[in-house]
XYZ file of C-alpha atoms in Angstrom:
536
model
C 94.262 120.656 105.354
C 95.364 119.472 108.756
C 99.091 119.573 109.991
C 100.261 116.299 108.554
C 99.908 117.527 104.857
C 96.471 116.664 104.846
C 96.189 112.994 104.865
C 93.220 111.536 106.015
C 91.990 109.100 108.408
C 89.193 107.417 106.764
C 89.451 104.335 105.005
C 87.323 103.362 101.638
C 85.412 100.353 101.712
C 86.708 97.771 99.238
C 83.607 96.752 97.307
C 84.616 92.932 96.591
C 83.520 90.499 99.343
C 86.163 88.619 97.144
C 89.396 89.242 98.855
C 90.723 87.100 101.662
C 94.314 84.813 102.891
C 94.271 81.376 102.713
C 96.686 80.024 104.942
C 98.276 76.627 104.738
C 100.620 74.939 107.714
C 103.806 73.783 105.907
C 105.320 72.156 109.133
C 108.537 73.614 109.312
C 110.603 75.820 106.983
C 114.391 77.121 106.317
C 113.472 80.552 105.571
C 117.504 80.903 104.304
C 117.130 78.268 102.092
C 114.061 79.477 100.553
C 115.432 83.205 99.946
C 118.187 81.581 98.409
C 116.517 79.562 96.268
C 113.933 82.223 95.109
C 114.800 84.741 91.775
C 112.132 87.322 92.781
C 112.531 90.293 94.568
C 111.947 89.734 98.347
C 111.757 91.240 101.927
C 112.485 88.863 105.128
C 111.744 89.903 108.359
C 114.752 87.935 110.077
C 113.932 87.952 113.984
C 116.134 86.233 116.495
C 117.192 86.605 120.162
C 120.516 86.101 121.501
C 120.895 83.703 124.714
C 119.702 85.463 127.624
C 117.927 87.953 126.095
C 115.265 89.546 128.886
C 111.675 88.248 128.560
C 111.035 92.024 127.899
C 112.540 91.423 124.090
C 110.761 87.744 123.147
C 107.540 89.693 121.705
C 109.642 91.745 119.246
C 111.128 88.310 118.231
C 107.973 85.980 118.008
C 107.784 85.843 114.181
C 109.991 85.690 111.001
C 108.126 86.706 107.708
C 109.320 85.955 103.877
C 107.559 88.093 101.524
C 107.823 87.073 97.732
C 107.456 89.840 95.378
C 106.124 88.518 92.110
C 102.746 87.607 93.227
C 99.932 87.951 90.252
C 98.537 90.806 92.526
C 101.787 92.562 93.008
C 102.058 96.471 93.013
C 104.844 98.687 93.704
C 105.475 102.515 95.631
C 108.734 103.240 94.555
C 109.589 107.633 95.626
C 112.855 108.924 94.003
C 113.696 112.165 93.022
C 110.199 113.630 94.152
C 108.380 111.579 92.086
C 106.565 108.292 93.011
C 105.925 105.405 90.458
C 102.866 103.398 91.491
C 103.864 100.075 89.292
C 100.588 97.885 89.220
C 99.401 94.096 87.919
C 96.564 94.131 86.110
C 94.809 91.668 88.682
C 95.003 94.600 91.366
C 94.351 97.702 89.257
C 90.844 97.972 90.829
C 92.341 98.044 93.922
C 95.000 100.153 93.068
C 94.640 102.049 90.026
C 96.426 101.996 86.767
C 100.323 102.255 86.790
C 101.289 105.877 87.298
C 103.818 108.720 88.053
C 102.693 111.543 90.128
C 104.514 114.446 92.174
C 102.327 114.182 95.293
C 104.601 113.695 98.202
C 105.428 109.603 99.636
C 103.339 109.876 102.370
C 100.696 111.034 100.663
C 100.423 108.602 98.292
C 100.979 105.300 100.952
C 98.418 107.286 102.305
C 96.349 106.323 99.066
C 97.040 102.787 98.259
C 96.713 101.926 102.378
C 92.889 103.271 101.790
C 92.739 101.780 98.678
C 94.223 98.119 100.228
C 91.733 95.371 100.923
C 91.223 94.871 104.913
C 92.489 91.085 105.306
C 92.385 89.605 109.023
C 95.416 88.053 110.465
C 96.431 84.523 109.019
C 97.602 83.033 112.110
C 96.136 84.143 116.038
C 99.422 86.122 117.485
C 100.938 87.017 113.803
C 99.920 90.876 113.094
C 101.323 90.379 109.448
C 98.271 89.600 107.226
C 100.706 90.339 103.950
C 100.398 94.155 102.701
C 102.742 96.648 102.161
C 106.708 95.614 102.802
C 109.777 97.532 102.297
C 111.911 100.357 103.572
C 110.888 104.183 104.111
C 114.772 106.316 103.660
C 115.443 109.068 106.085
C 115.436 111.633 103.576
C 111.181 111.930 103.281
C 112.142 113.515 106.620
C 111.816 116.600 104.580
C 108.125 115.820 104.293
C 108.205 116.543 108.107
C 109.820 119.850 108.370
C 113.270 117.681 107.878
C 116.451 119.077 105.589
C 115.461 118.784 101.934
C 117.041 116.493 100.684
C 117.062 113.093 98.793
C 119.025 109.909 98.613
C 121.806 109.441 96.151
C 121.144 107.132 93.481
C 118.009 105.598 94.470
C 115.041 105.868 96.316
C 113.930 107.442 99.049
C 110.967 104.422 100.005
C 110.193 101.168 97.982
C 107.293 99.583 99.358
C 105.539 96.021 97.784
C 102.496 95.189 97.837
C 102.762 91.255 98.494
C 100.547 88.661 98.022
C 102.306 85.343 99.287
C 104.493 85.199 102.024
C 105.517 82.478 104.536
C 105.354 83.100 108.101
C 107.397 81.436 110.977
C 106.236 81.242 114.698
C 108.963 81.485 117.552
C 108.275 77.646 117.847
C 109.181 76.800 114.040
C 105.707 76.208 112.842
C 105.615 77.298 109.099
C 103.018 78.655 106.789
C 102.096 79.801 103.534
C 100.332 82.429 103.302
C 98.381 84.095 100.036
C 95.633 86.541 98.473
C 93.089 84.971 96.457
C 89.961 86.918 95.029
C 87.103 85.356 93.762
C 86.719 87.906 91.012
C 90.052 87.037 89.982
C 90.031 83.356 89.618
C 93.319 83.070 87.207
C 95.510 84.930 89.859
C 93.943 83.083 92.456
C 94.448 79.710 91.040
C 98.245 81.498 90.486
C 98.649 82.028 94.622
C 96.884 78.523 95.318
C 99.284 76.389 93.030
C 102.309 78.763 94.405
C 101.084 77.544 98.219
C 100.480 73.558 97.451
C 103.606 73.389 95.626
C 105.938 74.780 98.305
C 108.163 72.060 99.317
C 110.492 72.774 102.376
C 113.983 72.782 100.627
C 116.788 71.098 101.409
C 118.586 72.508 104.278
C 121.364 74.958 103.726
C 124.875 72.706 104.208
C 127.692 74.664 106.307
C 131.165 74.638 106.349
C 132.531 74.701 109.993
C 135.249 77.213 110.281
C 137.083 74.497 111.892
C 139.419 73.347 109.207
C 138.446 69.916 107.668
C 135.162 69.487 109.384
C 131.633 70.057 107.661
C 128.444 69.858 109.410
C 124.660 69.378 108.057
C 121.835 72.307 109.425
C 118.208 71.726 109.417
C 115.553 73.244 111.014
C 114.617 70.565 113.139
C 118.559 69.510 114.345
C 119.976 73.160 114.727
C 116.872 75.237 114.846
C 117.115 78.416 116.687
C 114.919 77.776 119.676
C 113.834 81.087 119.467
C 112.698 81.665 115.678
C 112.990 78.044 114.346
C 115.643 79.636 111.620
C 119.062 77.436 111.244
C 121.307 78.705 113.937
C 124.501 79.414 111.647
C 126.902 80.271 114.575
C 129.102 77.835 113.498
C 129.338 78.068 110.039
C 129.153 79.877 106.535
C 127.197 78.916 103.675
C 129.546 76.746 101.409
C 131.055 78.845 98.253
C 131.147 82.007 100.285
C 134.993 82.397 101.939
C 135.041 83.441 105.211
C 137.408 85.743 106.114
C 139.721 84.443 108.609
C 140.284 87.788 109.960
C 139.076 91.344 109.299
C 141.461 92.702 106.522
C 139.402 94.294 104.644
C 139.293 98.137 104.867
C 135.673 100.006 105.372
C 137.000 103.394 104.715
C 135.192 106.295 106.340
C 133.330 108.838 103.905
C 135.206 111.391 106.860
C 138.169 110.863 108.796
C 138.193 110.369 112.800
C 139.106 113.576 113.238
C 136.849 115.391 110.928
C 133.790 113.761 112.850
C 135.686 114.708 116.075
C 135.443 118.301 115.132
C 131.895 117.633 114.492
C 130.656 116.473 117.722
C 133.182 119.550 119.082
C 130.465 121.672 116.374
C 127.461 120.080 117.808
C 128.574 120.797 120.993
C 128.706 124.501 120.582
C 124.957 124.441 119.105
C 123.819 122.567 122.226
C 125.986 125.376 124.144
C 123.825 127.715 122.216
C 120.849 126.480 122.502
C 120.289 125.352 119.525
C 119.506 121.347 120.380
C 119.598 119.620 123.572
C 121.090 116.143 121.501
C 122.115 116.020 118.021
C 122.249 112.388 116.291
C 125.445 113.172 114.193
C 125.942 109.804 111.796
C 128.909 109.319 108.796
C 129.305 106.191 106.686
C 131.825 104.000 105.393
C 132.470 102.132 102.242
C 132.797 98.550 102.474
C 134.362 96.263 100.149
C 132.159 94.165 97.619
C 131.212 90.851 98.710
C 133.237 87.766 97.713
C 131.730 86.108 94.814
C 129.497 83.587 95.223
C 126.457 81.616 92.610
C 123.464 83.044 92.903
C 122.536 86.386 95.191
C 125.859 86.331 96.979
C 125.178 89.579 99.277
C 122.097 86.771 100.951
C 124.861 84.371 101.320
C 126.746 87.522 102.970
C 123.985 88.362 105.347
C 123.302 84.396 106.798
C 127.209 84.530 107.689
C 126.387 87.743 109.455
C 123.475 86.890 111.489
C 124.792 83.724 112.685
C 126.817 85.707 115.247
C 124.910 88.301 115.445
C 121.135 87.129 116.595
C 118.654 90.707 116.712
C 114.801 90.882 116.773
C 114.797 93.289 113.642
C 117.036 91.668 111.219
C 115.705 92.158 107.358
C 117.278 91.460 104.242
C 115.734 93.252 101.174
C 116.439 92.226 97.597
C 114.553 94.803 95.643
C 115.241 96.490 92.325
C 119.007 97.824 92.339
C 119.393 97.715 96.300
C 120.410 94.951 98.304
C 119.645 95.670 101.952
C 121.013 93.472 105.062
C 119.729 95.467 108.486
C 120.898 93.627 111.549
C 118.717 96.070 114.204
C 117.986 95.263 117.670
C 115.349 98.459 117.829
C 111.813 98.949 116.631
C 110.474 102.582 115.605
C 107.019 102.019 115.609
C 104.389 99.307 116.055
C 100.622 99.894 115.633
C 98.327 96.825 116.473
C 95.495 96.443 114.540
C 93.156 97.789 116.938
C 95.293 100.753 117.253
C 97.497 100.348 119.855
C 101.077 102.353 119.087
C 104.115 101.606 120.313
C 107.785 103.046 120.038
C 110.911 101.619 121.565
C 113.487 103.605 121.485
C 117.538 102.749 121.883
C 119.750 105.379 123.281
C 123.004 104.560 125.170
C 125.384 101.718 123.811
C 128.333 99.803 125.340
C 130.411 96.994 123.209
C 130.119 93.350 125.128
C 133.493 92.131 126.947
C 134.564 88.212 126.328
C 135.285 87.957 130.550
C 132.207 87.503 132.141
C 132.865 89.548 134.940
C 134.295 92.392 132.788
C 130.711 92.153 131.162
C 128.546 92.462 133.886
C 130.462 95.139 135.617
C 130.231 97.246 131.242
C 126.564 95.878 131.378
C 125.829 98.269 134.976
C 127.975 101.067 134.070
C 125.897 101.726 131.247
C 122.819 101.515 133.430
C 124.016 103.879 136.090
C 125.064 106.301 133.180
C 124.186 109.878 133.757
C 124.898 110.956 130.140
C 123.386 107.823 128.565
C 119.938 108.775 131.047
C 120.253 111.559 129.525
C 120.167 110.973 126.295
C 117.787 108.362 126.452
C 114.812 110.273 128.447
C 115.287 113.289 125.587
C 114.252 110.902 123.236
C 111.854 109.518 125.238
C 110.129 113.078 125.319
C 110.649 113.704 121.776
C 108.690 110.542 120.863
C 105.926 111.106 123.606
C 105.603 114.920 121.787
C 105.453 112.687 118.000
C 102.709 110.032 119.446
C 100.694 112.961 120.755
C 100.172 114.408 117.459
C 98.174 111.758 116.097
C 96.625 109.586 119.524
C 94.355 109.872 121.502
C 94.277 112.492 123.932
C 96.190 111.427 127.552
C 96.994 107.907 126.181
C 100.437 108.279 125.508
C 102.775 107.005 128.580
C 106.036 105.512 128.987
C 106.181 102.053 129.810
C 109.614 101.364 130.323
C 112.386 103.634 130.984
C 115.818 103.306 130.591
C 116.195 99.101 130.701
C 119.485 98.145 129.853
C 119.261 94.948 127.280
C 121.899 92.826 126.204
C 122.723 91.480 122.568
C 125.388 89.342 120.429
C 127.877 92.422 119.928
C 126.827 95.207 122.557
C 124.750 95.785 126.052
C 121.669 99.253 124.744
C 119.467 101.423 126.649
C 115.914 100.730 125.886
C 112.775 102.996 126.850
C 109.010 102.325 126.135
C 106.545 104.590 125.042
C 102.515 103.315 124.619
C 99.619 105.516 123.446
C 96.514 104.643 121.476
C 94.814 106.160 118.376
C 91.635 106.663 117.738
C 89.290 104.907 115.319
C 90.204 104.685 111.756
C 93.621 106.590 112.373
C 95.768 106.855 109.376
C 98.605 104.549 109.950
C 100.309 106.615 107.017
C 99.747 109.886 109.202
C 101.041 108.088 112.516
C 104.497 107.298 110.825
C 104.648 110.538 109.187
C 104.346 112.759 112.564
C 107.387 110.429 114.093
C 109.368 110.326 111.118
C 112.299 110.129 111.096
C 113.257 107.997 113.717
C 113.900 110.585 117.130
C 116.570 108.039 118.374
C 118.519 109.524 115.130
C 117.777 112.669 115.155
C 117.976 114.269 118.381
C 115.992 117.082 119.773
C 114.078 119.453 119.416
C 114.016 117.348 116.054
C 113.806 120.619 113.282
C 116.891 121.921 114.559
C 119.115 118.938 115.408
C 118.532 117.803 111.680
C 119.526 120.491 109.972
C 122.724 120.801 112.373
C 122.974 117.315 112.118
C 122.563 117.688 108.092
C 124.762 120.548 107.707
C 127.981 118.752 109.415
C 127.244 115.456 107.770
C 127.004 117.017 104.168
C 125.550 113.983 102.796
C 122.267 112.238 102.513
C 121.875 108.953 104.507
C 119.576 107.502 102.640
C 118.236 104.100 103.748
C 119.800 104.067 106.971
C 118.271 105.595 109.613
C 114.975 105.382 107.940
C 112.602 102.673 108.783
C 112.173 98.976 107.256
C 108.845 96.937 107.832
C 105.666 96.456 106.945
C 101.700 97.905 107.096
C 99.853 94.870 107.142
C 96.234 94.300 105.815
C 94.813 94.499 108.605
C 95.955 97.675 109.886
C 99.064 96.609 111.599
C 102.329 98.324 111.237
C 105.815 97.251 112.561
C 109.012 99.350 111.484
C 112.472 98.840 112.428
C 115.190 102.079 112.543
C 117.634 101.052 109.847
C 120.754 100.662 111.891
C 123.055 98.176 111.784
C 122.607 98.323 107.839
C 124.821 97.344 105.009
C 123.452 98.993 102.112
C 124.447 97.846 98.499
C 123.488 100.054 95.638
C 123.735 98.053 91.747
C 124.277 99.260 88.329
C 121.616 97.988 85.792
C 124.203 95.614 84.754
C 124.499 93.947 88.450
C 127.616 95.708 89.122
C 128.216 97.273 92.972
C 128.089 100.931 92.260
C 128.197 101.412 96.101
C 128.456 99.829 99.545
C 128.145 101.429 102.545
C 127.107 101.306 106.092
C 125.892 103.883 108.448
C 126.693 104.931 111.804
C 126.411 108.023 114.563
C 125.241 108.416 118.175
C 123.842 111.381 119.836
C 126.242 114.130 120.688
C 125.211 116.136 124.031
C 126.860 118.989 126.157
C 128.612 115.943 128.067
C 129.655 114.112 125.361
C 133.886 113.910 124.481
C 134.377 113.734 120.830
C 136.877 110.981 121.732
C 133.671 108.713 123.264
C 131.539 109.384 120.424
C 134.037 108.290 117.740
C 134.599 105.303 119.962
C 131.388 104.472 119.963
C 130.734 104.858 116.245
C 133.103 102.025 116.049
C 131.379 100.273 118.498
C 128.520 99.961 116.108
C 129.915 99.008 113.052
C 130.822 95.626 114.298
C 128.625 93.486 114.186
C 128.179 94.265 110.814
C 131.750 94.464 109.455
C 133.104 91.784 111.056
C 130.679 89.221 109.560
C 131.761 90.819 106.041
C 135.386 90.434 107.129
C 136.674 94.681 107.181
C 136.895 96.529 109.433
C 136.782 100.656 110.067
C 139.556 102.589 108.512
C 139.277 106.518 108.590
């Protein structure tokens, strides 16, 4: 057994020359309008720029993806209270195996059904996602890294889809559909075919201005977001969803301000210690329920919220009992198909002023911070230490250190780190060793957890985890769930829980003051689109 739980690196040869995408140019698509107007679950990949965003961002932003669940070769990891449930169609059972529950750990068994997966080549040249595997990975399988053992409250700790039509969206706007078909499945494949020729572009979404009296029409082509081709909803709200005129609503904090005060003061003392260099200490607020709306209204939420709030990780998840809206500006990991492996850390955040001047001069305070250098190059380190464990040997390097980029709501330090794996690397075993996220943990990454988990006192549960996809083809590209509104359902559709996460990494140098401010800070663009705002 190796030191990642003994997961291998070799991948089984499908024995069907059957499998393959056919891919069909739609011309141009409201991927909104189409998540609104589908019943299935679904995961879209939401990616966006704001205006001036450096060239150094437009790769992370060069496609939008809506994957549609209820594919005839649909399959299902769901990992919740130790125990995974491998859900399978019959269609992909001899990919997959028969529908099962087992006790092996999640890793382990992604591990499994990413061997098992048919290799598929990319649909489109430049567009890594060749469908696959698509959902979130919570921060509690941490503990299947040496993390604190725990696990999530109420629901899982990873739901992953296997997905079998999807359509993609190029920076430009071009549209496709994309799907599986098998030859030794002809019924499912007619199933994908007659899903892809009868996709119509819908009608486009209709706003209401927020400028009493006046209404406006959006469509792709007429208020297309030149960076995505999605509707640019800046101005508007989807009509039968109120917007709030200003926040009102109360996100209540699961602590207090001072509470979390005297936990950075606690953190402190373990850096002081020598315990941790940084410790990512997070808390959470409830937010209020969503305003009711026809059809899935916390969607209709999340297209008011990115209008203002454009990010090259945005994802909104409708699966099962969770509904998911992650507005993220940073990626975990990337691995290309031919195994390069990427991480892009964020450490080091400063709200954006309304004077221009007033912004520049927040914009280069941040970069000439000592403590935000700081805290930025530990990460840095940590993640060079996590890449090392599974590339190659002396490929890992940093790219990019410490570039200050600018978004809708705040100015973040960004770093780089590249390395390369070797052939047939387990892209299960790559995410593993980095997992969870270093930007929220802090480092060394054993210890500042289980501080970090001892003065939190609560699982986090899908934030701070990771939401993406491992593609076909052996490409992988994860978000860190920040920025993320999580809304947990009874059976009966009922909220049983809102909530949205939020922290930043406590060092020696950090005032408990600062770091309070600063969880603030990053509940914005999030609240504010949902009309509260942060009460504790």
């Amino acid at each position: 057994m190796d030191d990642l739980g003994g997961l291998t690196a070799e991948r089984d040869l499908v024995p069907s020359a059957g499998p393959r995408l056919e891919t069909r140019w739609i011309g141009s698509v409201d991927l909104g309008a189409l998540a609104l107007g589908s019943t299935s679950d679904l995961v879209w990949f939401d990616s966006a720029l704001p205006e001036g965003a450096p060239g150094s961002a437009a790769a992370r932003a060069a496609w939008s993806v809506l994957a549609l669940t209820d594919g005839p070769f649909a399959a299902r990891l769901r990992h919740q209270d130790r125990v995974a449930r491998v859900d399978v169609s019959p269609p992909a059972e001899r990919w997959f195996g028969p529908p099962r529950a087992e006790g092996r750990p999640a890793f382990t068994v992604l591990e499994d059904l990413l061997r098992r997966t048919p290799a598929l080549d990319a649909p489109v040249d430049g567009c890594a996602f060749a469908l696959g595997w698509v959902g979130f990975l919570g921060y509690e399988l941490g503990r299947e890294v040496d993390g604190p053992d725990r696990v999530a409250d109420g629901h899982a700790d990873a739901d992953l889809r296997f997905v079998d039509r999807a359509v993609i969206v190029r920076g430009d706007g071009a549209a496709w559909a994309v799907t599986l078909v098998d030859d030794d499945e002809p019924t499912a494949s007619a199933a994908n075919r007659a899903w892809s020729s009868g996709l119509r572009v819908p009608e486009p979404l209709v706003w209401e201005s927020a400028v009493p009296g006046a209404s406006v029409l959006a469509s792709s082509r007429d208020r297309a977001d030149v960076t995505t081709g999605l509707p640019d909803v800046t101005a508007g709200i989807p009509v039968g969803v109120p917007a709030p005129d200003q926040p009102v609503l109360e996100a209540r904090g699961r602590v207090d301000r001072a509470v979390y005060e005297r936990a950075v003061d606690a953190c402190r003392h373990e850096i002081r210690e020598g315990n941790a260099f940084q410790v990512c200490l997070t808390t959470a607020f409830a937010v209020p329920d969503a305003p009711a709306a026809a059809g899935d209204r916390y969607l209709a939420e999340y297209l008011r919220v990115r209008g203002a709030d454009p990010v090259p990780f945005g994802a909104y998840l409708r699966t099962g009992d969770l509904r998911i809206a992650s507005r993220s500006p940073e990626r975990f990991l990337r691995i290309d198909a031919d195994g390069a492996v990427v991480a892009e850390p964020i450490k080091g955040t400063r709200p954006r002023r309304a004077d221009p001047v007033a912004d520049a001069e927040t914009r280069g305070e941040l970069s000439a911070s000592g403590k935000d250098r700081a805290e930025n190059v530990m990460i840095v380190d940590l993640l060079r230490n996590d890449l090392q464990r599974t590339a190659r040997p002396g490929s890992v390097r940093v790219e990019r250190l410490c570039d200050v980029e600018t978004y809708a709501s705040v100015h973040q330090m960004v770093s780089t780190i590249a390395g390369r794996l070797p052939s047939g690397a387990s892209r299960a075993a790559v995410v593993r060793a980095a997992f969870p996220p270093g930007s929220m943990t802090g480092a060394p990454k054993r210890s500042a957890t289980a501080i970090a988990d001892r003065l939190e006192g609560a699982p986090r549960g899908v934030y701070s985890g990771a939401i993406g996809y491992f593609s076909a083809n052996g490409a992988v590209d994860l978000s860190v769930a920040i920025r993320t509104l999580v809304t947990v359902l009874h059976p009966d559709g009922s909220v049983r829980r809102r909530s949205l996460g939020a922290g930043g990494a406590v060092t020696w140098s950090s005032t408990a003051a600062d770091e309070a401010d600063e969880v603030e800070t990053k509940t914005v663009s999030v609240l504010g689109g949902v009309g509260a705002a942060v009460h504790w």
